[in-house]
Tab-separated table of C-alpha atoms and ligand atoms in Angstrom:
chain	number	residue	atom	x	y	z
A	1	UNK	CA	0.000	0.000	0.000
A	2	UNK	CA	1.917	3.315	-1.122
A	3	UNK	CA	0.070	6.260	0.651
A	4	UNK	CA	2.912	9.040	0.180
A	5	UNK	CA	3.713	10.202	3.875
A	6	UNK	CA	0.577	9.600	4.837
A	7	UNK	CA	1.054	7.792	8.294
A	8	UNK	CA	-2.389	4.819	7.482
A	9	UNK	CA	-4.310	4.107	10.627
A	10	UNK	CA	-3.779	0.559	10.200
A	11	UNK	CA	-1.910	-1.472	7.557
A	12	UNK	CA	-1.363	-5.293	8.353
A	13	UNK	CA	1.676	-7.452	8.608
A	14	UNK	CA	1.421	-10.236	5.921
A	15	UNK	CA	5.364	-11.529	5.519
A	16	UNK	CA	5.095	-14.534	7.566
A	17	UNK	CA	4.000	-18.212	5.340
A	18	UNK	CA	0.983	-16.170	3.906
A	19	UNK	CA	2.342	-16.459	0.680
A	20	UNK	CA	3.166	-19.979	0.738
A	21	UNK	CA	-0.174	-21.327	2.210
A	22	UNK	CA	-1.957	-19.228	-0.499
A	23	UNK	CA	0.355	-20.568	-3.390
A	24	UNK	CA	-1.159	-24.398	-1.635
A	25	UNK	CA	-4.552	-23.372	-1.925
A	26	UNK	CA	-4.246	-22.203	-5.853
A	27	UNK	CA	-1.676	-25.009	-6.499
A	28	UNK	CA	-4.120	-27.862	-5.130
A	29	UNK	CA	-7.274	-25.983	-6.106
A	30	UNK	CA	-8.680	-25.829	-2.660
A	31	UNK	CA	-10.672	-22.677	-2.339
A	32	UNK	CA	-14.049	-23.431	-1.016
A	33	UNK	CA	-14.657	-23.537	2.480
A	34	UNK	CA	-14.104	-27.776	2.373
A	35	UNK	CA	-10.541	-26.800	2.197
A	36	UNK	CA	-8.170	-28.422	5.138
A	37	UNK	CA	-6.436	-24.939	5.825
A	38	UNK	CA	-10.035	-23.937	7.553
A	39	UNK	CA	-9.752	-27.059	10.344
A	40	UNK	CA	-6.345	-26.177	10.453
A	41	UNK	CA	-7.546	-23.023	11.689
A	42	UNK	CA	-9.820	-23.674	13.197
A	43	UNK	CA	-7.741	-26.288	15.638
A	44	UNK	CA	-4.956	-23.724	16.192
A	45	UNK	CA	-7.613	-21.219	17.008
A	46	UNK	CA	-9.047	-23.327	19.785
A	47	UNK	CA	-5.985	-24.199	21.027
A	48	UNK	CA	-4.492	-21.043	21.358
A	49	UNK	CA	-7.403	-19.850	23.439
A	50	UNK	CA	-7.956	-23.104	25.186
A	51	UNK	CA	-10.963	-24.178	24.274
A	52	UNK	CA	-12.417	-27.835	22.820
A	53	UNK	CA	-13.834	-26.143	19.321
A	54	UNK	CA	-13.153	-23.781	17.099
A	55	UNK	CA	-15.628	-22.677	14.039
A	56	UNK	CA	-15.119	-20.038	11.629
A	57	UNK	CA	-17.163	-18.103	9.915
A	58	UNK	CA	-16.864	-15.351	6.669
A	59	UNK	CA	-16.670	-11.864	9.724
A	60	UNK	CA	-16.810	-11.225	12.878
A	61	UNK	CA	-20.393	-9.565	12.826
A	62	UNK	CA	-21.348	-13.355	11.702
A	63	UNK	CA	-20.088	-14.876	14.582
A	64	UNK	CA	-22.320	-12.581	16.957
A	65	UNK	CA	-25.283	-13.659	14.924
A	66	UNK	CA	-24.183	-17.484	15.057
A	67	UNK	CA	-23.640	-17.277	18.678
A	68	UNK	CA	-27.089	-15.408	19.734
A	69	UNK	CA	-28.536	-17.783	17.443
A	70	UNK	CA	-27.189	-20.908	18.839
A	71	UNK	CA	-27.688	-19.905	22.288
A	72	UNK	CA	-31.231	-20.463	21.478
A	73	UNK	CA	-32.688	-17.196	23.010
A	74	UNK	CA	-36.599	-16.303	22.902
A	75	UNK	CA	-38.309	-13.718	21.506
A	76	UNK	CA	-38.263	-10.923	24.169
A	77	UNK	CA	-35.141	-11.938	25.843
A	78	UNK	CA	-33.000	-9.688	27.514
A	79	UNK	CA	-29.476	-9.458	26.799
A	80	UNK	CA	-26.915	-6.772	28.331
A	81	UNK	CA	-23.837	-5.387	27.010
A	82	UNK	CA	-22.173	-2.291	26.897
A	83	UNK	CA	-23.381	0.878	25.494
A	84	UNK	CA	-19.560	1.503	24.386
A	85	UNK	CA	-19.511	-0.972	21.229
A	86	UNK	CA	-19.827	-1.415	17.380
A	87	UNK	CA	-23.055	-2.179	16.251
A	88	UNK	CA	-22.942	-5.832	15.254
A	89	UNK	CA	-23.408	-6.770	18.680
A	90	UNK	CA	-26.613	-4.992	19.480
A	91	UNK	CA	-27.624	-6.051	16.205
A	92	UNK	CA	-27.098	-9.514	16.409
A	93	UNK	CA	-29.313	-9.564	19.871
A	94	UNK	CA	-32.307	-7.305	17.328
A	95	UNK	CA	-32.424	-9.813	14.763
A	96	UNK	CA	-33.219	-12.402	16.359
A	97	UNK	CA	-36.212	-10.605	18.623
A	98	UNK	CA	-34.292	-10.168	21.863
A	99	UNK	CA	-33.613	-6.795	23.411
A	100	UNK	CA	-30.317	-5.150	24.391
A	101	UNK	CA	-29.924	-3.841	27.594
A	102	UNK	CA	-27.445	-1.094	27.941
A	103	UNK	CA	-24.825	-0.292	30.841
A	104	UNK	CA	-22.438	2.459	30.699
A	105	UNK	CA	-18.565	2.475	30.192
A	106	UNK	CA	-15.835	2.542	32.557
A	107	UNK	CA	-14.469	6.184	31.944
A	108	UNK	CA	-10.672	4.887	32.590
A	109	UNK	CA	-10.894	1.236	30.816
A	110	UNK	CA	-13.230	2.195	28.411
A	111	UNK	CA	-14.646	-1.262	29.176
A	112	UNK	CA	-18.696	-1.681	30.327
A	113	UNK	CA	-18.480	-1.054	33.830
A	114	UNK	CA	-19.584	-4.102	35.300
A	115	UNK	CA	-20.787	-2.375	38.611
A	116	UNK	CA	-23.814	-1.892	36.887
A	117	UNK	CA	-24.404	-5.059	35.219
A	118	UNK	CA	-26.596	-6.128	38.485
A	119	UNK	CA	-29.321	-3.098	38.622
A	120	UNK	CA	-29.997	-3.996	34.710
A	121	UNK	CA	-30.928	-7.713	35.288
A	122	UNK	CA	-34.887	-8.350	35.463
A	123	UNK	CA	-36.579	-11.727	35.237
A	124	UNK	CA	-36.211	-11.611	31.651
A	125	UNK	CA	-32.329	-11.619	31.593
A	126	UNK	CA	-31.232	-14.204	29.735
A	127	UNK	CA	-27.037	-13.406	28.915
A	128	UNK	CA	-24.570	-10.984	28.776
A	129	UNK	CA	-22.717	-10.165	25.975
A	130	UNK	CA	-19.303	-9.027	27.473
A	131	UNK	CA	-17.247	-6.782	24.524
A	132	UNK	CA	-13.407	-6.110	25.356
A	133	UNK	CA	-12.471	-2.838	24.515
A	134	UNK	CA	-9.649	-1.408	22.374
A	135	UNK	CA	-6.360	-3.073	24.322
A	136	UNK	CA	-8.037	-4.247	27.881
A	137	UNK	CA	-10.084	-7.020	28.870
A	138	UNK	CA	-13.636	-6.543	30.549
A	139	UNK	CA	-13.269	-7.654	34.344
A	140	UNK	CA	-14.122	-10.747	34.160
A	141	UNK	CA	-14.395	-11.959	37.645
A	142	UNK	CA	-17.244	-10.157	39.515
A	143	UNK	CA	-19.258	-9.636	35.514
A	144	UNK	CA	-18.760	-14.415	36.355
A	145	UNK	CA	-20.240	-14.219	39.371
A	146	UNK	CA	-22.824	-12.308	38.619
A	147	UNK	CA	-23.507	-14.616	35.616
A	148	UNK	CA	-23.603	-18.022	37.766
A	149	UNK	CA	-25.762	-15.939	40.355
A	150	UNK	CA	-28.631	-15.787	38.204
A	151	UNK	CA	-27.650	-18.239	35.947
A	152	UNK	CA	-27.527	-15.709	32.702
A	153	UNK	CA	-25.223	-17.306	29.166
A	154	UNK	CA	-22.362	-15.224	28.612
A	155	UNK	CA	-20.926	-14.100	25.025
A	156	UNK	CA	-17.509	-12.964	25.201
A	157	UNK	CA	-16.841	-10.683	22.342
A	158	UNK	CA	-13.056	-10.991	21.325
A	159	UNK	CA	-12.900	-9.538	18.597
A	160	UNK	CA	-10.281	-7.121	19.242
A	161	UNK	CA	-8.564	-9.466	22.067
A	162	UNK	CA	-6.320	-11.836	19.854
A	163	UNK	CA	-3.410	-12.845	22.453
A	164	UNK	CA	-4.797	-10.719	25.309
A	165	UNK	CA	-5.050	-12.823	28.839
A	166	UNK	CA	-7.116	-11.880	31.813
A	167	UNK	CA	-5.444	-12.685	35.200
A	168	UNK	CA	-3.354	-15.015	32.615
A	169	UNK	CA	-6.246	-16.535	31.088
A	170	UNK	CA	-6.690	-16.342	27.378
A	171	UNK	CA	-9.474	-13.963	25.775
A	172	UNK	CA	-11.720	-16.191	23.970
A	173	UNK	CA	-12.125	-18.785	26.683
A	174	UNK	CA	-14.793	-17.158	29.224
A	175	UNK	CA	-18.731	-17.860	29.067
A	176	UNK	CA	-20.372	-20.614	27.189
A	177	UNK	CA	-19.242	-18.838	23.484
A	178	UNK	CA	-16.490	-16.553	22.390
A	179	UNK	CA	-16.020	-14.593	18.924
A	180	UNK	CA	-13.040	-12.841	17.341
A	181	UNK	CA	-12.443	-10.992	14.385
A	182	UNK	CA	-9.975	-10.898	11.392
A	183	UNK	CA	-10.848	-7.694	9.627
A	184	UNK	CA	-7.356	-6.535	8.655
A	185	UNK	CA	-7.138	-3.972	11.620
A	186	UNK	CA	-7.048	-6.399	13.839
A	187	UNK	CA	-3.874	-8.392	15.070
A	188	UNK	CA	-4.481	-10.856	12.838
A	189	UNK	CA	-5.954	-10.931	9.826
A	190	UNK	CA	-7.942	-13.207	7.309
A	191	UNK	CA	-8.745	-10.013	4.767
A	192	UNK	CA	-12.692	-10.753	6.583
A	193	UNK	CA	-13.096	-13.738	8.965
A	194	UNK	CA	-14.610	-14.939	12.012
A	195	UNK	CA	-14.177	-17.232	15.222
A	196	UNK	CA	-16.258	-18.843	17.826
A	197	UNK	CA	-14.879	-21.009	20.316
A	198	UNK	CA	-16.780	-23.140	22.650
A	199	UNK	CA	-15.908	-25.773	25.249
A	200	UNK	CA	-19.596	-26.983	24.415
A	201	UNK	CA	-20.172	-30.152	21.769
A	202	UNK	CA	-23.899	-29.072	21.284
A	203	UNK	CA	-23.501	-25.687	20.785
A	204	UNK	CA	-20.154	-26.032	18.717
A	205	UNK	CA	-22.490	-28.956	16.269
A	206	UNK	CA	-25.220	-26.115	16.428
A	207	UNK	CA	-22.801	-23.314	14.767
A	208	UNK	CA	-21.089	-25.399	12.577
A	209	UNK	CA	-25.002	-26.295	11.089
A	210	UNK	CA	-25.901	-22.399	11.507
A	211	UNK	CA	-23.210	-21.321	9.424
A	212	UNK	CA	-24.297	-24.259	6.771
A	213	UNK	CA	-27.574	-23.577	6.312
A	214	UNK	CA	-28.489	-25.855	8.761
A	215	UNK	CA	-28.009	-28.558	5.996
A	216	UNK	CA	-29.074	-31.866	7.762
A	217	UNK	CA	-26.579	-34.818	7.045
A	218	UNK	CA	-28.958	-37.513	6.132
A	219	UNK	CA	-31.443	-35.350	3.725
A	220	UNK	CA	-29.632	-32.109	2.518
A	221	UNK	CA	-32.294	-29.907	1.339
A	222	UNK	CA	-34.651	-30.354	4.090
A	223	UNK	CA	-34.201	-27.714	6.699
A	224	UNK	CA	-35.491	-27.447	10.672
A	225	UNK	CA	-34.083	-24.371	10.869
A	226	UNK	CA	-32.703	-21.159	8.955
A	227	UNK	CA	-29.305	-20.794	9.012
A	228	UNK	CA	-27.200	-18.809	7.409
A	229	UNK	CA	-24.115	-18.909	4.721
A	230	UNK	CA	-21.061	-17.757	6.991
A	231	UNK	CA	-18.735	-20.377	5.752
A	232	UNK	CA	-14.747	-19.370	5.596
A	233	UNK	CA	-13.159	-19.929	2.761
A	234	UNK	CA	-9.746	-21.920	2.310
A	235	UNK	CA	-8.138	-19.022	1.332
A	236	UNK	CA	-8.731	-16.954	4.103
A	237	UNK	CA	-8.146	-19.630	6.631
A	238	UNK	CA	-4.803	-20.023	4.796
A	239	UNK	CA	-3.603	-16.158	5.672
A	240	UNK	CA	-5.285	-16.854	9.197
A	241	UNK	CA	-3.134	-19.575	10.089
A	242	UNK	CA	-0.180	-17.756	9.065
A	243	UNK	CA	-1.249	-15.138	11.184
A	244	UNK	CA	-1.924	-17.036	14.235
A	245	UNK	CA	1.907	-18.823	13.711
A	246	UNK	CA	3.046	-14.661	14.415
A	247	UNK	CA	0.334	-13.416	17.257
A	248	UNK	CA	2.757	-13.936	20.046
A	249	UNK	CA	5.246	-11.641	18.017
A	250	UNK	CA	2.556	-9.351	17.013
A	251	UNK	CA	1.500	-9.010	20.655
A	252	UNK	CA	4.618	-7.894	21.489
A	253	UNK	CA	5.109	-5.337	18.843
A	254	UNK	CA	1.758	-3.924	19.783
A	255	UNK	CA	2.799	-3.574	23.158
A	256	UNK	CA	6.341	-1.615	22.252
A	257	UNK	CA	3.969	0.633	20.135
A	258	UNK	CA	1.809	1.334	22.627
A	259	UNK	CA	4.711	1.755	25.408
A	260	UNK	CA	6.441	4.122	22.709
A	261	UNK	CA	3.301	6.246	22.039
A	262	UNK	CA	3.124	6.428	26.133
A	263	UNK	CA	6.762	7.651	26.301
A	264	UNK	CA	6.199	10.405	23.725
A	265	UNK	CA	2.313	11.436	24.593
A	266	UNK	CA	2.832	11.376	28.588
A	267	UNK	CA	3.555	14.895	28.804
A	268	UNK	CA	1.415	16.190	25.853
A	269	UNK	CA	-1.565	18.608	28.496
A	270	UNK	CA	-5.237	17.889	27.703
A	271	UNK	CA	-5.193	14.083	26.870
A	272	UNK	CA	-6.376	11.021	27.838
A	273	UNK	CA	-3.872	7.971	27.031
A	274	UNK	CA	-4.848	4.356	27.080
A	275	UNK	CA	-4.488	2.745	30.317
A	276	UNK	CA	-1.475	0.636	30.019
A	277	UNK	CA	-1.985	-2.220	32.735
A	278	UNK	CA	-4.445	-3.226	35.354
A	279	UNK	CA	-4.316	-5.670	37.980
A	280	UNK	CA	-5.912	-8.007	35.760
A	281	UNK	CA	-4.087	-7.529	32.597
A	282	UNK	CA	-1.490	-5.592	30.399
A	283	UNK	CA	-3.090	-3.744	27.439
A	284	UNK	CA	-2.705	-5.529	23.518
A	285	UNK	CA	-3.034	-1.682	22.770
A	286	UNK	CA	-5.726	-2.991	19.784
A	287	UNK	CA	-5.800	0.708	18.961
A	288	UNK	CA	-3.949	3.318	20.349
A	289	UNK	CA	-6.623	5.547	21.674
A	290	UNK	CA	-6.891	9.423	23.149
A	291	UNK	CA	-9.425	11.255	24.498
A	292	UNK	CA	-9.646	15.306	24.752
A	293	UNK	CA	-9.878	16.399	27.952
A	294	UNK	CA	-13.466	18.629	28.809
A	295	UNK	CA	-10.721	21.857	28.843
A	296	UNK	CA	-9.912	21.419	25.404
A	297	UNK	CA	-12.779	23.432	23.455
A	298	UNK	CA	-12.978	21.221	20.679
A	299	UNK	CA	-14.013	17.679	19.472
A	300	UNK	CA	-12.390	14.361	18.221
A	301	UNK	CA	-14.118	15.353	14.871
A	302	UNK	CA	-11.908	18.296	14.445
A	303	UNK	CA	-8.666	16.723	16.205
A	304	UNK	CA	-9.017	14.504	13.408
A	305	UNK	CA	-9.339	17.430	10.992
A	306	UNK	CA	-6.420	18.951	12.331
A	307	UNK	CA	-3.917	15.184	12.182
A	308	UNK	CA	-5.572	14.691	8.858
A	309	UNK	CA	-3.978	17.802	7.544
A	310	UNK	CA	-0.461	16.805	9.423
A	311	UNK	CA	-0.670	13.648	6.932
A	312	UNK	CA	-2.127	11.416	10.210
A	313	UNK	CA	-4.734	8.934	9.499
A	314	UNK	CA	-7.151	8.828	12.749
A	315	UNK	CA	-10.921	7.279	13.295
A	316	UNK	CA	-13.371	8.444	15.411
A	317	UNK	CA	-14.237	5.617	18.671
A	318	UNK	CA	-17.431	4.011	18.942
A	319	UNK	CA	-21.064	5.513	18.505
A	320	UNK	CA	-22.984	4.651	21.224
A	321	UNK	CA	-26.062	2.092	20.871
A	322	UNK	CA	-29.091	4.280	22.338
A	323	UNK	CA	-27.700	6.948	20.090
A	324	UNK	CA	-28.231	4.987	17.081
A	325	UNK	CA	-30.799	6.292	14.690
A	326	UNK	CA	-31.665	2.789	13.923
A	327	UNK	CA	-32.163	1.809	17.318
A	328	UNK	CA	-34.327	4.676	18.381
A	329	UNK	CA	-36.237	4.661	15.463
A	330	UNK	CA	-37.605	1.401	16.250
A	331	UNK	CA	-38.156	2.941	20.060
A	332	UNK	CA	-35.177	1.694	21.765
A	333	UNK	CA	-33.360	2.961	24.319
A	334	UNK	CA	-35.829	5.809	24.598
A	335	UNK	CA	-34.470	8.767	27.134
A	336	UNK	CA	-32.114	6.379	28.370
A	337	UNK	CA	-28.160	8.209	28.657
A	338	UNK	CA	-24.764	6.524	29.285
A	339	UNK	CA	-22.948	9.710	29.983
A	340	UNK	CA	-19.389	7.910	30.019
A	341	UNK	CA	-20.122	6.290	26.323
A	342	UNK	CA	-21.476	9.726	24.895
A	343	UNK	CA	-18.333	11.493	25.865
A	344	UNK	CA	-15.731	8.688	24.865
A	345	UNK	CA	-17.787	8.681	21.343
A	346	UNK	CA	-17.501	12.480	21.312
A	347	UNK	CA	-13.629	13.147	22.927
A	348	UNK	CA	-12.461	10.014	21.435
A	349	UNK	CA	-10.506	8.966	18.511
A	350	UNK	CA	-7.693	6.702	17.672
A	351	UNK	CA	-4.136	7.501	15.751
A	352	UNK	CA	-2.128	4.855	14.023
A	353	UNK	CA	-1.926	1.647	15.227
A	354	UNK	CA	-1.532	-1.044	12.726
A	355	UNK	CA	1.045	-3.798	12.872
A	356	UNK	CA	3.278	-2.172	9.904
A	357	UNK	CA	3.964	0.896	11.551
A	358	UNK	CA	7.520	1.821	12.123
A	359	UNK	CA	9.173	3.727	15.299
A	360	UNK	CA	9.704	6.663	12.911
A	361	UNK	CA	6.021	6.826	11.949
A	362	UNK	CA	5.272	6.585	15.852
A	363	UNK	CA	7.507	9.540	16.420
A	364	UNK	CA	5.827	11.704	13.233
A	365	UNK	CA	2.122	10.705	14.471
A	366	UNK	CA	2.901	12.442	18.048
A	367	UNK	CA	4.933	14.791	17.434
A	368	UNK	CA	1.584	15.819	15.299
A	369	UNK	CA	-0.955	15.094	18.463
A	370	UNK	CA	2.006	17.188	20.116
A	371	UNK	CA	1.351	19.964	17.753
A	372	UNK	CA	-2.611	19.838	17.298
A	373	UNK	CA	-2.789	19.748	21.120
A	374	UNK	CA	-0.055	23.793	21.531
B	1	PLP	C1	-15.928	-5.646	19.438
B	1	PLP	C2	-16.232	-6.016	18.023
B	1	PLP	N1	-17.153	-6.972	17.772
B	1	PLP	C3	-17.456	-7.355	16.522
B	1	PLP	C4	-16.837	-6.789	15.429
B	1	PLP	C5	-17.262	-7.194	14.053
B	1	PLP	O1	-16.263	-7.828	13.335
B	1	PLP	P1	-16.262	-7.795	11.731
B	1	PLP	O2	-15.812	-6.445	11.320
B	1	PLP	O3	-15.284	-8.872	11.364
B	1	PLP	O4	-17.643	-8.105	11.276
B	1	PLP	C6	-15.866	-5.811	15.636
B	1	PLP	C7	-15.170	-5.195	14.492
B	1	PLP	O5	-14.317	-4.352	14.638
B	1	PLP	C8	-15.561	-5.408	16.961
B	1	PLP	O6	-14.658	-4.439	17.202
């Protein structure tokens, strides 16, 4: 990708056996989602997270709607996550009749604040759909407990979590289903692709017909139950395994990048940096995110203006859910506010973060916050 000096928000890493395990998929014809690269995967998925199945899918939006399907919630069921969040995960919890039940964000994690998880929970709670945030895990512990107290399914969202660990646990292996992504901004990459991971036989046999079609083995084109076509193709299982062979390297050049941003943004008055560790875990730095302080007059929209004409790519954070026309057009969320979410969404953007940025890069992006920020 030749963008000038253009510093790219995020530009992938692809110079590992990507090449090679492509060249096998044209040279033996294997394409189609039958291919072996795609259990391949799908193995070293599941193992790397620790869990007994892996099943992928075409992106990570599908996976939400595989796992909320498979889960086998009701019409009317509630299901909370955070407010804080892309839209596939409300959506997947829309589609299939249930309704999403909001809680605020942490103002220092950026993660839901799972304080309030409790106060949101009614008779009709049926799971909570727990999204990690930009470099740190959601605390796990107390949002568990609260789960086995009244006995609610949990859907870990990992889609941004590749090779993050919660009190040295993987990402990926909490709750009865996990998800990740492989859009190319993420640490690893499949062009688009998808993951869940399950400890559970039934519900990994119920994905792996969901994403089918729900083809049934003994008479093909009679169907119980609408599924969908998510299938993964060979191909992009092929990059995806390549990928995986490099997250433990890629983890760790994330982590330089985010302590070198750290170093150089520290002293830079008015922002917000990522926080860098918890007690629970040491950020992946997914993104490397800032948010304006209430001093500063102006907006992430125009901080973004103002890198964008420094030659810095940035985008804006998250949109909060019951600020979504979509949502409150069809009388969601109605005068409900989640004043931490609205004000990351609003003070909050990210700068350059992919895995093929170089030190120097680093160094030109702030030194440009440095000078947007005088
Ligand atoms: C938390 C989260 N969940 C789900 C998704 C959806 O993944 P995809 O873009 O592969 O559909 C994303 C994408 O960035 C995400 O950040």
């Amino acid at each position: 990708m030749n963008m000038g000096d253009f510093i790219p928000v995020n530009e992938p890493l692809l110079d590992g056996n990507e090449k090679n395990y492509l060249a096998e998929c044209i040279d033996t014809g294997w394409v189609s989602s039958e291919g072996p690269f795609v259990q391949r995967f799908e193995q070293g998925m599941a193992a790397a997270v620790k869990r007994k199945f892996g099943i992928a899918v075409c992106n990570g939006t599908a996976a939400l709607e595989t796992a909320v399907a498979a889960l086998e919630l009701q019409p009317g069921d509630e299901v909370i996550l955070p407010a804080f969040t892309i839209i596939s995960c409300a959506a997947a919890i829309v589609r299939r009749g249930c309704v999403p039940v909001l809680v605020d964000s942490d103002p220092v994690t950026w993660n839901m604040d799972v304080g309030q998880i409790e106060q949101k929970i009614t008779p009709r709670t049926k799971a909570i759909m727990a999204v990690h945030i930009y470099g740190l895990p959601v605390d796990m512990d107390p949002l568990l407990a609260i789960a086995r107290k009244h006995c609610l399914r949990i859907i870990e969202d990992a889609a941004q979590m590749h090779g993050q660990t919660y009190k040295g646990r993987p990402c990926g292996s909490f709750g009865d289903i996990s998800v990740f992504s492989f859009y190319p901004n993420k640490h690893m990459t499949t062009g688009e692709g998808g993951m869940l991971v399950t400890d559970d036989d039934r519900l990994a046999e119920r994905c792996r017909s969901l994403r089918n079609l729900c083809f049934q083995p003994g008479r093909r084109f009679v169907h119980d139950e609408l599924g969908f076509n998510f299938r993964m193709t060979n191909i992009q299982a092929a990059l995806g395994l390549a990928q995986l062979e490099r997250l433990s390297e890629f983890i760790g050049r994330k982590r330089r990048m985010g302590s070198l941003y750290a170093r150089l943004l520290s002293g830079v008055p008015g922002l917000q940096l990522p926080v860098s560790r918890t007690d629970y875990a040491e950020s992946i730095y997914w993104v490397y995110g800032l948010v304006l302080d209430d001093r500063i007059s102006w907006d992430a929209d125009e901080a973004s203006r103002r890198l964008s004409r420094l030659r810095v790519a940035t985008r804006p954070f998250f949109w909060p859910m019951h600020e979504q026309p979509v949502f409150r057009r069809m009388g969601l969320f109605s005068g409900e506010a989640y004043p931490a979410a609205e004000r990351l969404a609003r003070r909050g953007f990210y700068i350059p973060s992919g895995l093929a940025l170089t030190d120097d890069q680093i160094r030109r992006a702030a030194s440009a916050v440095e000078e947007i920020m005088k």
